[in-house]
C-alpha positions as semicolon CSV with decimal commas, in nm:
position;residue;x (nm);y (nm);z (nm)
1;X;-1,764;1,226;1,792
2;X;-1,959;1,414;1,540
3;X;-2,315;1,307;1,487
4;X;-2,333;1,111;1,168
5;X;-2,663;1,217;0,947
6;X;-2,693;0,973;0,662
7;X;-2,644;1,074;0,318
8;X;-2,763;0,853;0,042
9;X;-2,519;0,814;-0,241
10;X;-2,578;0,807;-0,632
11;X;-2,914;0,985;-0,570
12;X;-3,050;0,652;-0,421
13;X;-3,313;0,622;-0,171
14;X;-3,318;0,300;0,080
15;X;-3,442;0,015;-0,102
16;X;-3,791;-0,049;-0,023
17;X;-3,830;-0,388;0,145
18;X;-3,454;-0,415;0,199
19;X;-3,316;-0,608;0,489
20;X;-3,271;-0,337;0,765
21;X;-3,366;-0,506;1,080
22;X;-3,132;-0,695;1,302
23;X;-3,314;-1,058;1,281
24;X;-3,112;-1,338;1,254
25;X;-3,106;-1,596;0,951
26;X;-3,219;-1,335;0,713
27;X;-2,995;-1,506;0,468
28;X;-2,923;-1,881;0,377
29;X;-2,667;-2,048;0,186
30;X;-2,799;-2,130;-0,180
31;X;-2,472;-2,247;-0,339
32;X;-2,115;-2,333;-0,303
33;X;-1,877;-2,385;-0,588
34;X;-1,499;-2,503;-0,579
35;X;-1,329;-2,285;-0,830
36;X;-0,984;-2,428;-0,803
37;X;-0,695;-2,503;-0,566
38;X;-0,579;-2,114;-0,550
39;X;-0,717;-1,822;-0,341
40;X;-0,985;-1,616;-0,480
41;X;-0,877;-1,269;-0,398
42;X;-1,148;-1,080;-0,587
43;X;-1,534;-1,118;-0,656
44;X;-1,760;-0,845;-0,819
45;X;-2,101;-0,787;-0,922
46;X;-2,135;-0,575;-1,262
47;X;-2,303;-0,261;-1,174
48;X;-2,196;-0,077;-1,477
49;X;-2,466;-0,221;-1,728
50;X;-2,811;-0,282;-1,600
51;X;-2,845;-0,590;-1,845
52;X;-2,566;-0,771;-1,638
53;X;-2,660;-0,687;-1,275
54;X;-2,670;-1,069;-1,197
55;X;-2,337;-1,134;-1,370
56;X;-2,028;-1,154;-1,148
57;X;-1,645;-1,191;-1,200
58;X;-1,393;-1,364;-0,977
59;X;-1,018;-1,325;-0,973
60;X;-0,763;-1,558;-0,816
61;X;-0,480;-1,781;-0,906
62;X;-0,399;-1,795;-1,295
63;X;-0,777;-1,709;-1,388
64;X;-1,069;-1,460;-1,405
65;X;-1,404;-1,611;-1,435
66;X;-1,735;-1,481;-1,537
67;X;-2,040;-1,625;-1,378
68;X;-2,442;-1,550;-1,374
69;X;-2,658;-1,578;-1,066
70;X;-2,998;-1,751;-1,172
71;X;-3,308;-1,808;-0,961
72;X;-3,297;-2,096;-0,696
73;X;-2,922;-2,044;-0,612
74;X;-2,796;-2,177;-0,945
75;X;-2,479;-2,006;-1,047
76;X;-2,401;-2,036;-1,416
77;X;-2,040;-2,044;-1,557
78;X;-2,032;-1,814;-1,858
79;X;-1,647;-1,747;-1,942
80;X;-1,306;-1,822;-1,808
81;X;-0,970;-1,655;-1,883
82;X;-0,644;-1,856;-1,813
83;X;-0,307;-1,681;-1,783
84;X;-0,104;-1,962;-1,939
85;X;0,229;-1,825;-1,807
86;X;0,115;-1,948;-1,468
87;X;0,008;-2,315;-1,436
88;X;-0,289;-2,383;-1,203
89;X;-0,053;-2,588;-0,966
90;X;0,200;-2,289;-0,934
91;X;0,229;-2,105;-0,606
92;X;0,235;-1,770;-0,778
93;X;-0,079;-1,578;-0,823
94;X;-0,159;-1,404;-1,123
95;X;-0,453;-1,199;-1,046
96;X;-0,543;-1,010;-0,732
97;X;-0,807;-0,774;-0,855
98;X;-1,121;-0,739;-1,089
99;X;-1,341;-0,494;-1,205
100;X;-1,615;-0,417;-1,467
101;X;-1,618;-0,131;-1,709
102;X;-1,733;-0,066;-2,048
103;X;-1,609;0,063;-2,410
104;X;-1,755;0,379;-2,532
105;X;-1,966;0,176;-2,742
106;X;-2,124;0,002;-2,448
107;X;-1,926;-0,328;-2,480
108;X;-1,910;-0,499;-2,169
109;X;-1,536;-0,538;-2,037
110;X;-1,369;-0,726;-1,741
111;X;-1,049;-0,569;-1,606
112;X;-0,807;-0,776;-1,400
113;X;-0,463;-0,715;-1,275
114;X;-0,216;-0,895;-1,012
115;X;0,126;-1,017;-1,004
116;X;0,309;-0,904;-1,313
117;X;0,171;-0,572;-1,304
118;X;0,000;-0,595;-1,636
119;X;-0,388;-0,482;-1,670
120;X;-0,577;-0,728;-1,887
121;X;-0,876;-0,564;-2,051
122;X;-1,119;-0,855;-2,141
123;X;-1,423;-0,811;-2,413
124;X;-1,702;-1,038;-2,276
125;X;-1,890;-1,012;-2,592
126;X;-1,632;-1,121;-2,823
127;X;-1,448;-1,352;-2,561
128;X;-1,102;-1,231;-2,603
129;X;-0,829;-1,017;-2,494
130;X;-0,922;-0,658;-2,559
131;X;-0,614;-0,461;-2,457
132;X;-0,330;-0,511;-2,211
133;X;-0,177;-0,214;-2,016
134;X;0,179;-0,219;-1,950
135;X;0,322;0,047;-1,689
136;X;0,319;-0,040;-1,339
137;X;0,655;-0,138;-1,223
138;X;0,514;-0,407;-0,997
139;X;0,205;-0,594;-0,874
140;X;-0,130;-0,451;-0,920
141;X;-0,347;-0,487;-0,584
142;X;-0,677;-0,319;-0,717
143;X;-0,850;-0,180;-0,996
144;X;-1,172;0,028;-0,998
145;X;-1,387;0,180;-1,259
146;X;-1,547;0,531;-1,295
147;X;-1,928;0,486;-1,243
148;X;-1,998;0,801;-1,433
149;X;-1,753;0,740;-1,714
150;X;-1,699;0,356;-1,712
151;X;-1,441;0,379;-1,986
152;X;-1,184;0,520;-1,717
153;X;-1,048;0,285;-1,485
154;X;-0,786;0,354;-1,188
155;X;-0,548;0,093;-1,056
156;X;-0,352;0,083;-0,737
157;X;0,007;-0,097;-0,748
158;X;0,282;-0,227;-0,527
159;X;0,502;0,023;-0,708
160;X;0,357;0,296;-0,503
161;X;0,162;0,478;-0,772
162;X;-0,201;0,499;-0,876
163;X;-0,272;0,531;-1,265
164;X;-0,587;0,640;-1,446
165;X;-0,627;0,475;-1,799
166;X;-0,871;0,487;-2,058
167;X;-0,991;0,139;-2,171
168;X;-1,104;0,270;-2,517
169;X;-0,802;0,441;-2,647
170;X;-0,530;0,251;-2,412
171;X;-0,380;0,554;-2,285
172;X;-0,225;0,600;-1,935
173;X;-0,364;0,941;-1,885
174;X;-0,225;1,024;-1,507
175;X;-0,006;0,871;-1,261
176;X;-0,080;0,953;-0,910
177;X;0,287;0,951;-0,758
178;X;0,572;1,161;-0,647
179;X;0,667;1,396;-0,373
180;X;0,334;1,377;-0,193
181;X;0,234;1,033;-0,315
182;X;0,217;0,690;-0,106
183;X;0,552;0,555;0,064
184;X;0,457;0,201;0,041
185;X;0,223;-0,040;-0,164
186;X;-0,102;0,125;-0,271
187;X;-0,351;-0,123;-0,190
188;X;-0,694;0,008;-0,249
189;X;-0,843;0,303;-0,450
190;X;-1,190;0,405;-0,539
191;X;-1,378;0,679;-0,748
192;X;-1,607;0,915;-0,583
193;X;-1,954;0,839;-0,690
194;X;-2,051;1,159;-0,807
195;X;-1,765;1,392;-0,826
196;X;-1,561;1,288;-1,132
197;X;-1,259;1,469;-1,034
198;X;-1,188;1,274;-0,680
199;X;-1,033;0,966;-0,595
200;X;-0,918;0,810;-0,272
201;X;-0,626;0,585;-0,226
202;X;-0,474;0,395;0,072
203;X;-0,201;0,163;0,139
204;X;0,083;0,024;0,360
205;X;0,213;0,359;0,478
206;X;-0,105;0,378;0,694
207;X;-0,243;0,670;0,505
208;X;-0,559;0,730;0,296
209;X;-0,519;1,002;0,044
210;X;-0,754;1,186;-0,163
211;X;-0,663;1,324;-0,514
212;X;-0,811;1,580;-0,730
213;X;-0,825;1,540;-1,110
214;X;-0,965;1,886;-1,186
215;X;-0,651;2,054;-1,280
216;X;-0,610;1,777;-1,525
217;X;-0,939;1,724;-1,677
218;X;-0,848;1,832;-2,031
219;X;-0,582;1,567;-2,041
220;X;-0,884;1,314;-1,950
221;X;-1,112;1,449;-2,221
222;X;-0,806;1,460;-2,463
223;X;-0,766;1,068;-2,416
224;X;-1,101;0,982;-2,572
225;X;-1,004;1,135;-2,905
226;X;-0,631;1,061;-2,912
227;X;-0,543;0,885;-3,249
228;X;-0,175;0,863;-3,219
229;X;0,018;0,583;-3,043
230;X;-0,082;0,546;-2,669
231;X;0,287;0,593;-2,588
232;X;0,283;0,942;-2,736
233;X;0,021;1,061;-2,506
234;X;0,138;1,350;-2,265
235;X;0,072;1,133;-1,939
236;X;0,072;1,387;-1,632
237;X;0,193;1,338;-1,288
238;X;-0,010;1,422;-0,996
239;X;0,237;1,470;-0,713
240;X;0,027;1,625;-0,432
241;X;-0,309;1,488;-0,279
242;X;-0,560;1,749;-0,168
243;X;-0,589;1,533;0,150
244;X;-0,407;1,314;0,365
245;X;-0,552;1,120;0,635
246;X;-0,414;0,898;0,942
247;X;-0,707;0,730;1,068
248;X;-0,540;0,399;1,113
249;X;-0,211;0,270;1,266
250;X;-0,162;0,013;1,029
251;X;-0,191;-0,118;0,653
252;X;-0,508;0,018;0,509
253;X;-0,644;-0,227;0,252
254;X;-0,965;-0,118;0,157
255;X;-1,131;0,215;0,106
256;X;-1,490;0,320;-0,055
257;X;-1,681;0,636;-0,069
258;X;-1,986;0,671;0,106
259;X;-2,137;0,994;-0,063
260;X;-1,877;1,247;0,063
261;X;-1,758;1,074;0,356
262;X;-1,514;0,763;0,326
263;X;-1,523;0,406;0,482
264;X;-1,205;0,230;0,539
265;X;-1,063;-0,087;0,725
266;X;-0,699;-0,195;0,848
267;X;-0,643;-0,477;1,066
268;X;-0,817;-0,351;1,360
269;X;-1,145;-0,573;1,318
270;X;-1,354;-0,260;1,227
271;X;-1,448;-0,063;0,934
272;X;-1,435;0,314;0,993
273;X;-1,672;0,566;0,861
274;X;-1,508;0,909;0,863
275;X;-1,548;1,260;0,703
276;X;-1,240;1,449;0,550
277;X;-1,234;1,803;0,649
278;X;-1,008;1,977;0,409
279;X;-0,824;2,294;0,454
280;X;-0,900;2,509;0,114
281;X;-0,606;2,717;0,168
282;X;-0,356;2,465;0,258
283;X;-0,392;2,140;0,032
284;X;-0,299;1,808;0,158
285;X;-0,404;1,926;0,521
286;X;-0,708;1,880;0,724
287;X;-0,872;1,655;0,982
288;X;-1,062;1,327;0,974
289;X;-1,363;1,334;1,177
290;X;-1,462;0,965;1,261
291;X;-1,832;0,948;1,267
292;X;-1,876;0,574;1,349
293;X;-1,737;0,215;1,327
294;X;-1,866;-0,120;1,202
295;X;-1,689;-0,399;1,421
296;X;-1,567;-0,685;1,218
297;X;-1,442;-0,972;1,468
298;X;-1,155;-1,192;1,370
299;X;-1,075;-0,949;1,080
300;X;-0,715;-0,883;1,185
301;X;-0,524;-0,985;0,862
302;X;-0,473;-0,768;0,587
303;X;-0,593;-0,810;0,204
304;X;-0,961;-0,848;0,325
305;X;-1,199;-0,621;0,138
306;X;-1,541;-0,527;0,198
307;X;-1,821;-0,446;-0,058
308;X;-2,149;-0,242;-0,061
309;X;-2,457;-0,297;-0,265
310;X;-2,534;-0,012;-0,568
311;X;-2,697;0,227;-0,316
312;X;-2,469;0,172;-0,046
313;X;-2,760;0,074;0,203
314;X;-2,558;-0,246;0,313
315;X;-2,175;-0,339;0,380
316;X;-2,058;-0,693;0,379
317;X;-1,720;-0,791;0,512
318;X;-1,574;-1,160;0,559
319;X;-1,323;-1,227;0,808
320;X;-1,042;-1,511;0,860
321;X;-1,286;-1,774;1,013
322;X;-1,503;-1,789;0,706
323;X;-1,793;-1,574;0,865
324;X;-1,968;-1,258;0,720
325;X;-2,095;-0,960;0,893
326;X;-2,352;-0,747;0,722
327;X;-2,432;-0,390;0,840
328;X;-2,668;-0,127;0,762
329;X;-2,432;0,148;0,623
330;X;-2,673;0,459;0,633
331;X;-2,794;0,424;0,993
332;X;-2,663;0,573;1,297
333;X;-2,576;0,405;1,525
334;X;-2,491;0,139;1,292
335;X;-2,729;-0,190;1,276
336;X;-2,610;-0,546;1,206
337;X;-2,833;-0,693;0,961
338;X;-2,684;-1,047;0,957
339;X;-2,397;-1,255;1,095
340;X;-2,350;-1,524;0,861
341;X;-2,174;-1,873;0,915
342;X;-2,188;-2,216;0,795
343;X;-1,993;-2,529;0,935
344;X;-1,835;-2,591;0,629
345;X;-1,706;-2,209;0,563
346;X;-1,366;-2,208;0,757
347;X;-1,158;-2,031;0,506
348;X;-1,030;-1,671;0,500
349;X;-1,286;-1,451;0,273
350;X;-1,089;-1,247;0,096
351;X;-1,378;-1,032;-0,042
352;X;-1,759;-1,035;-0,053
353;X;-1,982;-0,924;-0,320
354;X;-2,327;-0,768;-0,252
355;X;-2,578;-0,779;-0,538
356;X;-2,767;-0,478;-0,674
357;X;-3,036;-0,464;-0,420
358;X;-2,815;-0,644;-0,141
359;X;-3,055;-0,956;-0,165
360;X;-2,764;-1,182;-0,270
361;X;-2,400;-1,198;-0,115
362;X;-2,109;-1,368;-0,256
363;X;-1,770;-1,451;-0,114
364;X;-1,435;-1,545;-0,258
365;X;-1,223;-1,767;-0,027
366;X;-0,888;-1,863;0,042
367;X;-0,956;-2,223;-0,029
368;X;-1,098;-2,140;-0,370
369;X;-1,471;-2,163;-0,315
370;X;-1,745;-1,937;-0,380
371;X;-2,025;-1,896;-0,134
372;X;-2,362;-1,767;-0,212
373;X;-2,620;-1,656;0,031
374;X;-2,976;-1,535;-0,046
375;X;-3,223;-1,333;0,145
376;X;-3,464;-1,556;0,325
377;X;-3,796;-1,461;0,206
378;X;-3,973;-1,758;0,374
379;X;-3,902;-1,621;0,731
């Protein structure tokens, strides 16, 4: 196993005073909300706009909801969007994923997708649907935003493709699919934090694929100035990834970049940190050097997604018993910061959300609850 030397992402240094020891009881429950009857599959803080760092969105059932974290554990409801085609009592799930984005003028947007394969873009300032993107042939499992160009989003779908969109013009710029693409549902996708050309995707074919947009970047730039109908844009297919990794032997349902390294998880009760080592002469080939693993007990079912704070100092993941494990991301060997549990938290945690500095942890649960944990500054 290669030695892991921590490399800080996004130019961040470790947050002074952040929780990096292995003491217990560093976080305490400060709120619990019952959002509805349906599972909450996605929960995410807004890291796009510093004015809204304490604002988060959830997706589940037939609704997308926006909240604000206030002092004293208070969670304030700001807005809610309901898919009126699906009732609250229906067994169908409209939304599986949510992300934050912004228009070119800085307008904050919430992006959501799910069962019907349509991506909804919601204008938070005007409290209305901004755009709807139709193109995927099946449900959407994850949407992510380009942190350096937050008008660009990427979507991962059950139709075995990944698509790059421009929320300003409504254009589908690139489709990552074809001869070298995924051979089953794509479950997760992520933009590289500093290299605008690269994304990583993973799915039910047990692989993680790294794609490059460098060759197609002129089309990305063209998408911002396109004035004709979006349907007339020359959307391009990216058929071959630059790297394919088989780090896991089962579904890979979450992957995130950590600098040039990748964090990914399957149903093996752990998150794996690995380094892709590509062969420049033979695109698509190379080796995956596993650096270290972050255990996550009782995390052996799929569609459980982990989260990181803005500077990637901490990783938080829930499990099927309602517990949360918080790991220090950039230490070797990994240090367990906290193991969080509560007598009333028994449902599967589908996704966690770490706040900008990691001092607040949220989780969206199978029973429709939102839990808020805050750093205990009194101990």
